Amino acid sequence: MKARILHNPRCSKSREALAILKDAGADVEVVEYLKDAPSAGELRRLYEKAGMSPRDGLRTAEPGAKLLRDADDATLLEAMASDPILIERPLVETEKGVRLGRPPERVREIL
């Protein structure tokens, strides 16, 4: 099985999700999204596939997220693409779907 993870190696939840994927034998493409940020269009595609709104994918603990309190989806996606620290992680995609790995065990749903 192929899997793609938007990953931050400094995040324990992201490391746990990556370990789950590797333990399951997945062929994992690791995207360090802080270095290689996804576009607004790619984020839209992932969130739609996950059945989530962009607001569900916003890392609300970040100071920049407070400025987006009343923003629409398009504005949120553009903000996350331009400042990827605003993207909640880890975001995992397989042929079975997309899951936000919070908690990390949720990625098992798409293995």
Coordinates of N, CA and C in Angstrom, one line a residue:
M1 N 0.8 -1.2 0.0 CA 0.0 0.0 0.0 C 0.9 1.2 0.0
K2 N 0.5 2.2 -0.8 CA 1.2 3.5 -0.8 C 0.5 4.5 0.1
A3 N 1.3 5.3 0.8 CA 0.7 6.3 1.7 C 1.6 7.6 1.5
R4 N 0.9 8.7 1.7 CA 1.6 10.0 1.7 C 1.3 10.7 3.0
I5 N 2.3 11.2 3.7 CA 2.1 11.9 4.9 C 2.6 13.3 4.9
L6 N 1.8 14.3 5.2 CA 2.3 15.7 5.4 C 2.8 15.6 6.9
H7 N 4.1 15.7 7.0 CA 4.8 15.4 8.2 C 5.7 16.5 8.8
N8 N 5.7 16.6 10.1 CA 6.6 17.5 10.8 C 7.4 16.6 11.7
P9 N 8.7 16.4 11.4 CA 9.5 15.5 12.3 C 9.6 15.9 13.7
R10 N 9.3 17.2 14.0 CA 9.4 17.7 15.4 C 8.1 17.4 16.2
C11 N 7.1 16.9 15.5 CA 5.8 16.7 16.2 C 5.7 15.2 16.6
S12 N 5.4 15.0 17.8 CA 5.2 13.6 18.3 C 4.1 12.9 17.7
K13 N 3.0 13.6 17.4 CA 1.8 12.9 16.8 C 2.1 12.5 15.3
S14 N 2.9 13.4 14.7 CA 3.3 13.1 13.3 C 4.2 11.9 13.3
R15 N 5.2 11.9 14.2 CA 6.1 10.7 14.3 C 5.4 9.4 14.6
E16 N 4.4 9.5 15.5 CA 3.6 8.3 15.8 C 2.8 7.8 14.6
A17 N 2.2 8.7 13.8 CA 1.4 8.4 12.6 C 2.4 7.7 11.6
L18 N 3.5 8.3 11.4 CA 4.5 7.7 10.5 C 4.9 6.3 10.9
A19 N 5.1 6.1 12.2 CA 5.5 4.8 12.7 C 4.3 3.8 12.4
I20 N 3.1 4.2 12.6 CA 2.0 3.3 12.3 C 2.0 2.9 10.9
L21 N 2.2 3.9 10.0 CA 2.3 3.6 8.5 C 3.4 2.6 8.2
K22 N 4.6 2.8 8.8 CA 5.7 1.9 8.5 C 5.5 0.6 9.1
D23 N 4.9 0.5 10.3 CA 4.6 -0.8 10.9 C 3.6 -1.6 10.1
A24 N 2.7 -0.9 9.4 CA 1.7 -1.6 8.6 C 2.3 -2.0 7.2
G25 N 3.6 -1.7 7.0 CA 4.2 -2.1 5.8 C 3.9 -1.1 4.6
A26 N 3.4 0.0 4.9 CA 3.1 1.0 3.8 C 4.4 1.5 3.1
D27 N 4.3 1.8 1.9 CA 5.3 2.4 1.1 C 5.0 3.9 1.3
V28 N 5.8 4.6 2.2 CA 5.4 6.0 2.6 C 6.2 7.0 1.9
E29 N 5.5 8.0 1.3 CA 6.1 9.2 0.8 C 6.0 10.2 1.9
V30 N 7.1 10.7 2.4 CA 7.1 11.7 3.5 C 7.3 13.1 2.9
V31 N 6.3 13.9 3.2 CA 6.4 15.3 2.7 C 6.6 16.2 3.9
E32 N 7.7 16.8 4.1 CA 7.9 17.7 5.2 C 7.3 19.1 4.7
Y33 N 6.0 19.2 5.1 CA 5.2 20.3 4.6 C 5.7 21.7 5.0
L34 N 6.5 21.8 6.0 CA 7.0 23.1 6.4 C 8.1 23.5 5.4
K35 N 8.8 22.6 4.7 CA 9.8 22.8 3.7 C 9.2 22.8 2.3
D36 N 8.2 22.0 2.1 CA 7.6 21.9 0.8 C 6.1 22.0 1.0
A37 N 5.6 23.2 1.1 CA 4.2 23.5 1.4 C 3.3 23.1 0.3
P38 N 2.2 22.4 0.6 CA 1.2 22.1 -0.4 C 0.4 23.4 -0.9
S39 N -0.1 23.4 -2.1 CA -0.8 24.6 -2.6 C -2.2 24.6 -1.9
A40 N -2.9 25.7 -2.1 CA -4.2 25.8 -1.6 C -5.1 24.8 -2.3
G41 N -4.9 24.6 -3.6 CA -5.7 23.6 -4.3 C -5.5 22.2 -3.8
E42 N -4.2 21.8 -3.5 CA -3.9 20.5 -3.0 C -4.5 20.3 -1.6
L43 N -4.5 21.4 -0.8 CA -5.1 21.3 0.6 C -6.6 21.1 0.4
R44 N -7.2 21.8 -0.5 CA -8.7 21.7 -0.7 C -9.0 20.3 -1.1
R45 N -8.2 19.7 -2.0 CA -8.5 18.3 -2.5 C -8.3 17.3 -1.3
L46 N -7.3 17.5 -0.5 CA -7.1 16.6 0.6 C -8.2 16.7 1.7
Y47 N -8.6 17.9 2.0 CA -9.7 18.1 3.0 C -11.0 17.6 2.4
E48 N -11.3 17.8 1.2 CA -12.6 17.3 0.6 C -12.5 15.7 0.7
K49 N -11.4 15.1 0.3 CA -11.3 13.7 0.4 C -11.5 13.1 1.8
A50 N -11.0 13.9 2.8 CA -11.2 13.5 4.2 C -12.5 13.8 4.7
G51 N -13.3 14.6 4.0 CA -14.7 15.0 4.5 C -14.6 16.1 5.6
M52 N -13.5 16.9 5.5 CA -13.3 18.0 6.5 C -13.4 19.3 5.8
S53 N -13.6 20.3 6.6 CA -13.5 21.7 6.1 C -12.1 22.2 6.3
P54 N -11.7 23.2 5.6 CA -10.4 23.8 5.8 C -10.2 24.3 7.3
R55 N -11.3 24.8 7.9 CA -11.2 25.2 9.3 C -10.8 24.0 10.2
D56 N -11.3 22.8 9.9 CA -11.0 21.6 10.6 C -9.5 21.3 10.5
G57 N -8.9 21.7 9.4 CA -7.4 21.5 9.2 C -6.5 22.6 9.7
L58 N -7.1 23.6 10.3 CA -6.3 24.8 10.8 C -5.8 24.5 12.1
R59 N -4.5 24.8 12.3 CA -3.8 24.6 13.6 C -4.1 25.9 14.4
T60 N -5.2 25.8 15.2 CA -5.7 27.0 15.9 C -4.8 27.5 17.0
A61 N -3.9 26.7 17.5 CA -3.0 27.1 18.5 C -1.9 28.1 18.0
E62 N -1.8 28.2 16.7 CA -0.8 29.1 16.2 C -1.3 30.6 16.2
P63 N -0.4 31.5 16.5 CA -0.8 32.9 16.6 C -1.5 33.4 15.3
G64 N -1.0 33.0 14.2 CA -1.6 33.5 12.9 C -3.0 33.0 12.7
A65 N -3.4 31.9 13.4 CA -4.8 31.4 13.2 C -5.8 32.3 13.8
K66 N -5.4 33.0 14.9 CA -6.4 34.0 15.5 C -6.8 35.1 14.6
L67 N -6.0 35.4 13.6 CA -6.3 36.5 12.6 C -7.3 35.9 11.6
L68 N -7.5 34.6 11.5 CA -8.3 34.0 10.5 C -9.7 33.6 11.1
R69 N -10.0 34.1 12.3 CA -11.2 33.6 13.0 C -12.5 33.7 12.1
D70 N -12.6 34.8 11.3 CA -13.8 35.0 10.5 C -13.6 34.7 9.0
A71 N -12.4 34.1 8.7 CA -12.1 33.9 7.3 C -12.9 32.8 6.6
D72 N -13.2 33.0 5.3 CA -13.9 32.0 4.6 C -12.9 30.9 4.2
D73 N -13.4 29.8 3.6 CA -12.5 28.6 3.2 C -11.4 29.0 2.3
A74 N -11.7 29.8 1.3 CA -10.6 30.1 0.3 C -9.5 30.9 1.0
T75 N -9.9 31.8 1.9 CA -8.9 32.6 2.6 C -8.0 31.7 3.5
L76 N -8.7 30.8 4.2 CA -8.0 29.8 5.1 C -7.0 29.0 4.3
L77 N -7.4 28.5 3.1 CA -6.5 27.6 2.3 C -5.3 28.4 1.8
E78 N -5.5 29.6 1.4 CA -4.4 30.5 0.9 C -3.5 30.8 2.1
A79 N -4.0 31.1 3.2 CA -3.2 31.3 4.4 C -2.3 30.1 4.8
M80 N -2.9 28.9 4.8 CA -2.2 27.7 5.1 C -1.1 27.4 4.1
A81 N -1.4 27.7 2.8 CA -0.4 27.4 1.7 C 0.8 28.4 1.9
S82 N 0.5 29.6 2.3 CA 1.6 30.6 2.4 C 2.3 30.5 3.7
D83 N 1.6 30.0 4.7 CA 2.2 29.9 6.1 C 1.9 28.5 6.6
P84 N 2.6 27.5 6.1 CA 2.2 26.1 6.4 C 2.2 25.7 7.9
I85 N 2.8 26.5 8.7 CA 2.7 26.2 10.2 C 1.3 26.1 10.6
L86 N 0.4 26.8 9.8 CA -1.1 26.8 10.1 C -1.8 25.5 9.8
I87 N -1.1 24.6 9.1 CA -1.7 23.3 8.8 C -1.6 22.3 9.9
E88 N -2.7 21.8 10.4 CA -2.7 20.8 11.4 C -2.1 19.5 10.8
R89 N -1.4 18.8 11.6 CA -0.7 17.6 11.2 C -0.9 16.5 12.2
P90 N -0.6 15.3 11.7 CA -0.2 14.9 10.3 C -1.4 14.6 9.5
L91 N -1.3 14.9 8.2 CA -2.4 14.6 7.2 C -1.9 13.4 6.4
V92 N -2.6 12.3 6.3 CA -2.2 11.1 5.7 C -3.2 10.7 4.6
E93 N -2.6 10.4 3.4 CA -3.5 9.9 2.3 C -3.0 8.6 1.8
T94 N -4.0 7.7 1.6 CA -3.8 6.4 1.0 C -4.9 6.3 -0.1
E95 N -4.9 5.2 -0.8 CA -5.9 5.0 -1.8 C -7.3 4.8 -1.2
K96 N -7.3 4.6 0.1 CA -8.6 4.4 0.8 C -9.2 5.7 1.4
G97 N -8.4 6.8 1.3 CA -8.9 8.1 1.9 C -7.8 8.9 2.5
V98 N -8.3 9.9 3.2 CA -7.4 10.9 3.9 C -7.9 11.0 5.3
R99 N -6.9 11.1 6.2 CA -7.2 11.3 7.6 C -6.3 12.2 8.3
L100 N -6.8 13.0 9.1 CA -5.9 13.9 10.0 C -5.6 13.0 11.2
G101 N -4.3 12.8 11.4 CA -3.8 11.8 12.4 C -3.9 12.4 13.8
R102 N -5.0 12.8 14.2 CA -5.2 13.4 15.6 C -6.4 12.7 16.2
P103 N -6.3 11.6 16.9 CA -5.1 11.0 17.4 C -4.4 10.2 16.2
P104 N -3.2 9.9 16.4 CA -2.5 9.1 15.3 C -3.1 7.8 14.9
E105 N -3.8 7.2 15.8 CA -4.5 5.9 15.5 C -5.5 6.0 14.4
R106 N -6.0 7.2 14.1 CA -7.0 7.4 13.1 C -6.5 7.0 11.7
V107 N -5.2 7.0 11.5 CA -4.7 6.7 10.2 C -4.9 5.2 9.9
R108 N -5.2 4.4 10.9 CA -5.5 3.0 10.7 C -6.8 2.8 9.9
E109 N -7.7 3.8 10.0 CA -8.9 3.7 9.2 C -8.7 3.7 7.7
I110 N -7.6 4.1 7.2 CA -7.4 4.1 5.8 C -6.2 3.2 5.4
L111 N -5.9 2.2 6.2 CA -4.8 1.3 5.9 C -5.5 0.0 5.2

